[in-house]
mmCIF file of C-alpha atoms in Angstrom:
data_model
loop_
_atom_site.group_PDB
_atom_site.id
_atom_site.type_symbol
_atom_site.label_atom_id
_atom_site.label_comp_id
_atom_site.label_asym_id
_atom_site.label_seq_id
_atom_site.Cartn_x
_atom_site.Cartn_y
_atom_site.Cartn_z
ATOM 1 C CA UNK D 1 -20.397 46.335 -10.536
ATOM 2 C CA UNK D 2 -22.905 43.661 -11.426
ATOM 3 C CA UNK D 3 -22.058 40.195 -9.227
ATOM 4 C CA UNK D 4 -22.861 36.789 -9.180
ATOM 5 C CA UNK D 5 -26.220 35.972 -9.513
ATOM 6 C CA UNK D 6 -28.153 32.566 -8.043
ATOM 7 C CA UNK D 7 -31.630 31.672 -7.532
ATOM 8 C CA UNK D 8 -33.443 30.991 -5.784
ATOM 9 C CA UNK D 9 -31.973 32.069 -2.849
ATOM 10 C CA UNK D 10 -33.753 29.830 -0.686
ATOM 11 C CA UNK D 11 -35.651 26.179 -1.363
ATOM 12 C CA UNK D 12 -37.119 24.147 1.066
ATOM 13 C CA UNK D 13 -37.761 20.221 -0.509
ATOM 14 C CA UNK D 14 -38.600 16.989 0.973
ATOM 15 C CA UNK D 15 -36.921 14.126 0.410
ATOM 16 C CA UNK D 16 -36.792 12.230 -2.838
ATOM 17 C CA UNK D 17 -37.821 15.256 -4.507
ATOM 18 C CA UNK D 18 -36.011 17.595 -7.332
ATOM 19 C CA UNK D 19 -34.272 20.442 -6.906
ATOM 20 C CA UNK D 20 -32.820 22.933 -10.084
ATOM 21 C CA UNK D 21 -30.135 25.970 -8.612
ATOM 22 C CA UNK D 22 -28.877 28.297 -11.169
ATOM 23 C CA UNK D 23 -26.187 30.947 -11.256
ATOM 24 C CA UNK D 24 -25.140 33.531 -13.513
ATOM 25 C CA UNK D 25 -21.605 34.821 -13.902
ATOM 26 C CA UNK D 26 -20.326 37.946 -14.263
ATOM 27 C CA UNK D 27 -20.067 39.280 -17.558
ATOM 28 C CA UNK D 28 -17.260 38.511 -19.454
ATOM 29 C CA UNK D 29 -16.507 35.756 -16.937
ATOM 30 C CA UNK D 30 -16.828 32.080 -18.660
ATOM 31 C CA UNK D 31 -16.163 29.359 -16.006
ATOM 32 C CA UNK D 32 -18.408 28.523 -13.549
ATOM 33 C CA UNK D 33 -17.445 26.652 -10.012
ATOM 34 C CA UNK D 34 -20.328 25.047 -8.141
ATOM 35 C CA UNK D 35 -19.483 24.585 -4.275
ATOM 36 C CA UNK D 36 -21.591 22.961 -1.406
ATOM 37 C CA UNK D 37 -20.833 24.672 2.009
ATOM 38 C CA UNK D 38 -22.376 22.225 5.026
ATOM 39 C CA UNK D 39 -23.231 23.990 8.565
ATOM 40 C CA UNK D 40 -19.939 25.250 9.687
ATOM 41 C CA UNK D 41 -17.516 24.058 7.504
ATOM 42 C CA UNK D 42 -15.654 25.013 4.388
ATOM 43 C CA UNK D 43 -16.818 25.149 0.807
ATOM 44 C CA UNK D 44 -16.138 21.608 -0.664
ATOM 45 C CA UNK D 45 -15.978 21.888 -4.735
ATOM 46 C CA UNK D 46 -18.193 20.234 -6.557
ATOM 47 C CA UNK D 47 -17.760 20.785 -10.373
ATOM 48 C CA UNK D 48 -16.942 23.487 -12.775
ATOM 49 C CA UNK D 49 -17.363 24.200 -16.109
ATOM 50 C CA UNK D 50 -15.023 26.106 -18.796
ATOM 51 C CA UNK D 51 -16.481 27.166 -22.360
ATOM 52 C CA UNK D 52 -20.107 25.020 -21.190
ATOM 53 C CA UNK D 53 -17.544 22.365 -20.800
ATOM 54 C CA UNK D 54 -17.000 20.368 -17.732
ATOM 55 C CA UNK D 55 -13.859 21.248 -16.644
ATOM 56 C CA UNK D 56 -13.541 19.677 -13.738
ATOM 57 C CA UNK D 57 -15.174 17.419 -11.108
ATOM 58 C CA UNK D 58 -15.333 16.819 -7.415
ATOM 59 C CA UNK D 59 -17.026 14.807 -4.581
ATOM 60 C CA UNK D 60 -20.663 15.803 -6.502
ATOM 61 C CA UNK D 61 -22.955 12.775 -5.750
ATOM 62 C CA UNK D 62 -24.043 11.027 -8.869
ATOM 63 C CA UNK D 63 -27.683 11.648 -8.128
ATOM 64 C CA UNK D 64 -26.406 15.825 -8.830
ATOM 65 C CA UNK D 65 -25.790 16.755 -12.302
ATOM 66 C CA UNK D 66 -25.005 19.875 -14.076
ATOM 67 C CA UNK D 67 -24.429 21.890 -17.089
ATOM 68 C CA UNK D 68 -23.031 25.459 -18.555
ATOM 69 C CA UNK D 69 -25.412 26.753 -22.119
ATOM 70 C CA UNK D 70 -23.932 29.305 -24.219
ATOM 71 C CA UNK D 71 -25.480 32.355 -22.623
ATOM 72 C CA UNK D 72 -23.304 31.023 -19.797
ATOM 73 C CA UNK D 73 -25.377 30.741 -17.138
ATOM 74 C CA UNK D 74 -24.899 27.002 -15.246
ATOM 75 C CA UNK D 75 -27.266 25.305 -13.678
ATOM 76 C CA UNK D 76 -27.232 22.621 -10.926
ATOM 77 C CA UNK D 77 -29.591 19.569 -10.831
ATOM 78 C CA UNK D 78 -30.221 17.743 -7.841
ATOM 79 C CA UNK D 79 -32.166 14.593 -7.829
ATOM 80 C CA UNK D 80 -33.541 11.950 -5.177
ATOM 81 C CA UNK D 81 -32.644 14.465 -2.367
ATOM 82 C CA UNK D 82 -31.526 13.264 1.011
ATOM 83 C CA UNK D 83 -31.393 14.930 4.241
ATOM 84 C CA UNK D 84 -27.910 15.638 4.212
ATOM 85 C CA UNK D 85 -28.242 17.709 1.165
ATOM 86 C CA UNK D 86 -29.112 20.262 2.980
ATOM 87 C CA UNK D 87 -26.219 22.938 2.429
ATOM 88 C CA UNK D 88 -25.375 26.203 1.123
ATOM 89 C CA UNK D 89 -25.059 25.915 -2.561
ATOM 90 C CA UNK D 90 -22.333 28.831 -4.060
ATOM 91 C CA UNK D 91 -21.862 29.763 -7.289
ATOM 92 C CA UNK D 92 -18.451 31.360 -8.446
ATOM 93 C CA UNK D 93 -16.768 32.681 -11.968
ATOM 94 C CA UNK D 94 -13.485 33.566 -13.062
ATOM 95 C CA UNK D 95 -13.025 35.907 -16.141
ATOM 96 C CA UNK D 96 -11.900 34.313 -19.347
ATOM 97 C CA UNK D 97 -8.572 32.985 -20.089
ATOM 98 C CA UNK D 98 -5.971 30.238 -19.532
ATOM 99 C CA UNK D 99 -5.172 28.781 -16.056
ATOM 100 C CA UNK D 100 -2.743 31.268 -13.810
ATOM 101 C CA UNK D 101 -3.182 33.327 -11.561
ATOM 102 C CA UNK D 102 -4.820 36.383 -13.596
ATOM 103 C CA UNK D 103 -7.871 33.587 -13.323
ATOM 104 C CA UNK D 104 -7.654 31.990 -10.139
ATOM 105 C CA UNK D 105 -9.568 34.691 -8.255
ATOM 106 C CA UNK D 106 -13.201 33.653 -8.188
ATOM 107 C CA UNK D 107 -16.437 35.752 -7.496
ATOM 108 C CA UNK D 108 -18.838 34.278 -4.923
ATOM 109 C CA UNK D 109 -22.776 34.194 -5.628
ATOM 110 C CA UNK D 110 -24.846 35.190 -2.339
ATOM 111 C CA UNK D 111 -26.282 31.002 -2.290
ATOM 112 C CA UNK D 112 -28.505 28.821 -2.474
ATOM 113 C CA UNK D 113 -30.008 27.785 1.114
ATOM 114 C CA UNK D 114 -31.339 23.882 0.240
ATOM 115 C CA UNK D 115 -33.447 22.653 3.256
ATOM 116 C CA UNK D 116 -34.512 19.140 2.716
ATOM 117 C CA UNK D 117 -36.695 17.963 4.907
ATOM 118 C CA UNK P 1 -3.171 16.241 -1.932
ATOM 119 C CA UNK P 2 -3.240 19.641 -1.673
ATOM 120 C CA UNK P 3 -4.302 20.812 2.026
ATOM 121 C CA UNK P 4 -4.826 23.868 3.609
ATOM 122 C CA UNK P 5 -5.066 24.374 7.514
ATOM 123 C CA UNK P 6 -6.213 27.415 9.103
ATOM 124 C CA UNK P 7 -5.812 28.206 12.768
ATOM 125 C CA UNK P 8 -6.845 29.463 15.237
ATOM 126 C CA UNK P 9 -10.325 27.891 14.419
ATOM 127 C CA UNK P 10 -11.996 30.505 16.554
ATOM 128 C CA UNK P 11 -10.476 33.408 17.882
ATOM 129 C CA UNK P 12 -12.247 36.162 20.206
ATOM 130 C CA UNK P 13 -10.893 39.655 21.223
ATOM 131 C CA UNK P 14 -12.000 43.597 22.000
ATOM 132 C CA UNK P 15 -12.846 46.030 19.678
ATOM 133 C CA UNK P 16 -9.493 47.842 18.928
ATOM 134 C CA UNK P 17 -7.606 44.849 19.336
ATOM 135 C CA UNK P 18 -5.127 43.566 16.111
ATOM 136 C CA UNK P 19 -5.565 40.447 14.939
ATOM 137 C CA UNK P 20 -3.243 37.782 13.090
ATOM 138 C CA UNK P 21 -4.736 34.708 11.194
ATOM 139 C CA UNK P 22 -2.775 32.088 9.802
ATOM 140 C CA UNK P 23 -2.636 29.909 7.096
ATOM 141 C CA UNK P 24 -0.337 27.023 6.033
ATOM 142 C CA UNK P 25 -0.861 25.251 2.480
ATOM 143 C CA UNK P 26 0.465 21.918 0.738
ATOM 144 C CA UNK P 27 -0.200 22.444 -2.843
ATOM 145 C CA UNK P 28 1.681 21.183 -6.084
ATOM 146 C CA UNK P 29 2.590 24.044 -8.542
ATOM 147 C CA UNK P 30 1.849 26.497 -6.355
ATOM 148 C CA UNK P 31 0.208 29.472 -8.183
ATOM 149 C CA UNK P 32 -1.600 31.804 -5.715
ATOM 150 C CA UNK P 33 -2.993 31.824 -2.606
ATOM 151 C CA UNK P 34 -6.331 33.294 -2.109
ATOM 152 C CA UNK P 35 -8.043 35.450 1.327
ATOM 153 C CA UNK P 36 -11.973 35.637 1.338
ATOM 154 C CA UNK P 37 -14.170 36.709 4.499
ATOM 155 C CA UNK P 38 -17.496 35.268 4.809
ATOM 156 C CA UNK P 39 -20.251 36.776 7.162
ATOM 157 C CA UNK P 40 -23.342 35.043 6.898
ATOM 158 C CA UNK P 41 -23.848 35.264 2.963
ATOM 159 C CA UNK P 42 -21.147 34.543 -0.047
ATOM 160 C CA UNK P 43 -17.336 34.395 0.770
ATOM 161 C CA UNK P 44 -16.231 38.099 -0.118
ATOM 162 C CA UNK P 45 -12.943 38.583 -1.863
ATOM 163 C CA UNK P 46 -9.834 40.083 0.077
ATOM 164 C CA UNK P 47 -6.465 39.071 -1.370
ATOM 165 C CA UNK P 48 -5.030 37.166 -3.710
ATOM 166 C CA UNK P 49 -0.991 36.784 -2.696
ATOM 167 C CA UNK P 50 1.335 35.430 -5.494
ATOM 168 C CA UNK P 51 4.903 36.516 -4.596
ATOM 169 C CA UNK P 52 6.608 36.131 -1.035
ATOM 170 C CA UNK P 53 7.136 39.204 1.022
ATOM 171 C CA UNK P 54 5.159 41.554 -0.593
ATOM 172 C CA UNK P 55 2.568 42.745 1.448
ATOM 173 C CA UNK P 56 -1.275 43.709 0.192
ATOM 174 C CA UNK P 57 -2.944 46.059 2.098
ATOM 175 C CA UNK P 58 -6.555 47.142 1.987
ATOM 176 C CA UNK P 59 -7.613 49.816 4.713
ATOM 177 C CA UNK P 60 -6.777 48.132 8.142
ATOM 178 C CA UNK P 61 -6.357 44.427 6.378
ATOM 179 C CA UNK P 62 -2.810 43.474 5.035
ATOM 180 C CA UNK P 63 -1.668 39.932 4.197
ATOM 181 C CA UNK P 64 1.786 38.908 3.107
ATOM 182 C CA UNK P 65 2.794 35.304 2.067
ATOM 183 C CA UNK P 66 6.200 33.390 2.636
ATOM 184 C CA UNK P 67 6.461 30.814 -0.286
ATOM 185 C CA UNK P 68 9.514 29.230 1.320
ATOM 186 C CA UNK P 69 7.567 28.390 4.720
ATOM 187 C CA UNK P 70 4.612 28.055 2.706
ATOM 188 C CA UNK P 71 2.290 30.046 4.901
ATOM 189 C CA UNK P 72 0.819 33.328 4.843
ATOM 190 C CA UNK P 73 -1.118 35.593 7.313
ATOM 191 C CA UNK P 74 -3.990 38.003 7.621
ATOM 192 C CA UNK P 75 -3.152 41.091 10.150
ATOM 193 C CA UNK P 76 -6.335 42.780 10.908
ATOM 194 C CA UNK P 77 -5.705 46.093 13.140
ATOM 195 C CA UNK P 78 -7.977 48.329 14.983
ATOM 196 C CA UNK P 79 -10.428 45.431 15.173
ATOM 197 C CA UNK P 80 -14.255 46.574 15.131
ATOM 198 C CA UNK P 81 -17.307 44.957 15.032
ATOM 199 C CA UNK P 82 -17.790 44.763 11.530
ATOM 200 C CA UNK P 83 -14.774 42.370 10.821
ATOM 201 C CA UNK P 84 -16.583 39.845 12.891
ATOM 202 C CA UNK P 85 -16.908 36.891 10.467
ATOM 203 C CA UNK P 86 -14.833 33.837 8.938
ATOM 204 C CA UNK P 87 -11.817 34.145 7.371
ATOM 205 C CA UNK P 88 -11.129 31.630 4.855
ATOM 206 C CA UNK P 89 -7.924 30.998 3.053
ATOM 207 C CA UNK P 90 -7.886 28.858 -0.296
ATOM 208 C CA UNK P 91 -5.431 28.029 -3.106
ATOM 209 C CA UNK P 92 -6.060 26.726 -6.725
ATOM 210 C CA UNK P 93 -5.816 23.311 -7.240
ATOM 211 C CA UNK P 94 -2.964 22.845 -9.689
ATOM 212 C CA UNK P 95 -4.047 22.890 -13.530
ATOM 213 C CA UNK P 96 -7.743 22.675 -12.628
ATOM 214 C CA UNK P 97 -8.606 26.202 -10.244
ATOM 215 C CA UNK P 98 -11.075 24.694 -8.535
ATOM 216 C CA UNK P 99 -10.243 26.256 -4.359
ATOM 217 C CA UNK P 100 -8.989 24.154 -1.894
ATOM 218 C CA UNK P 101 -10.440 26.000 1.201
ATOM 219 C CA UNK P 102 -9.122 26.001 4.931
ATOM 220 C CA UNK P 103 -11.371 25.269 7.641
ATOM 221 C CA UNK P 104 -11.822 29.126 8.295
ATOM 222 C CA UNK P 105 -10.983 30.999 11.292
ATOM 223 C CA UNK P 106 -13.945 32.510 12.864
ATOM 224 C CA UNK P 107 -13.118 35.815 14.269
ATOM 225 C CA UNK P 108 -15.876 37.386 17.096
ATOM 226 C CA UNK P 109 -15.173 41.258 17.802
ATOM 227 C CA UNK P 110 -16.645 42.003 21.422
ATOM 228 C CA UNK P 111 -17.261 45.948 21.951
#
């Protein structure tokens, strides 16, 4: 069954450069969930996107931006980069439809590895 | 805010051992509760619990959730090698879906 796509898979950047991630959903699936997962701890949510939409927003820095086009593939933006960017970057995607729990189970990319040095 | 705490944070045992993870949750509007293992790639799908008391069961994994103690666990039995990884537990956010994950258990299966 065809997954989650992201690429690339791994970027290495220095600091104060720019950085573009993008993910692919499943098909069929039209909300996107961008996560940042630090060296061993949880994924912390960053923002999603419904219908190429924002949807929803979390602790994304304001130097990060992002966006869903009608093919539905999302991309993530990452500007000025700092050290501490460095992170796994996940992609997930829920099938269509409302809120409940028939959505709620999302479908992980393999990543982004960001290495800013 | 909704919270979710895992424990044990780490947890080591022998190959053939069983295994029981646990996972407590503060969420409003509770919807579903969600089980993912992650090796050292993309958090992989397990379970996703809705009801209390009704256990899911995949192979030697089963999870069951208690909505009235607002917990749930993840029995692993017959441990092996291969289920060495982190467990993470996560619920929806209410309205918005974004995952509210645990800290993760990280499970290490010794031969």
């Amino acid at each position: 069954a065809a997954g989650v796509i992201q690429s690339p898979r791994h970027l290495i950047k220095e600091k104060r450069e720019t950085a573009t991630l993008k993910c692919y959903p499943i098909p069929r699936h039209d909300t996107v969930y961008w996560y940042q997962q630090g060296p061993g701890q949880d994924p912390q949510f960053l923002i999603s996107f419904y219908e190429k939409m924002q949807s929803d927003k979390g602790s994304i820095p304001d130097r990060f931006s992002a966006q869903q086009f009608s093919d539905y593939h999302s991309e993530l933006n990452m500007s000025s980069l700092e050290l501490g960017d460095s992170a796994l970057y996940f992609c997930a995607s829920t099938p269509r439809g409302l809120a409940g729990p028939s959505t709620d189970t999302q479908y992980f990319g393999p990543g982004t590895r960001l290495t800013v040095l | 805010e909704d919270k979710v705490v895992q424990s044990p944070l780490s947890l080591v045992v022998h190959e053939g051992d069983t295994v029981t993870l646990n996972c407590s949750y503060e969420v409003t509007n509770f919807r579903s509760l969600l089980w993912y293992k992650q090796e050292k790639k993309a958090p992989t799908f397990l379970f996703m619990l809705t009801s209390s008391g009704i256990e899911k069961k995949s192979g030697r994994l089963s999870s069951i959730l208690d909505k009235k103690e607002l917990f749930s666990i993840l029995n692993i039995t017959a441990t092996q090698t291969g289920d060495s990884a982190v467990y993470l537990c996560a619920v929806p956010h209410q309205g918005a879906q974004k995952l509210v994950f645990g800290q993760g258990t990280r499970l290490t299966i010794n031969p």
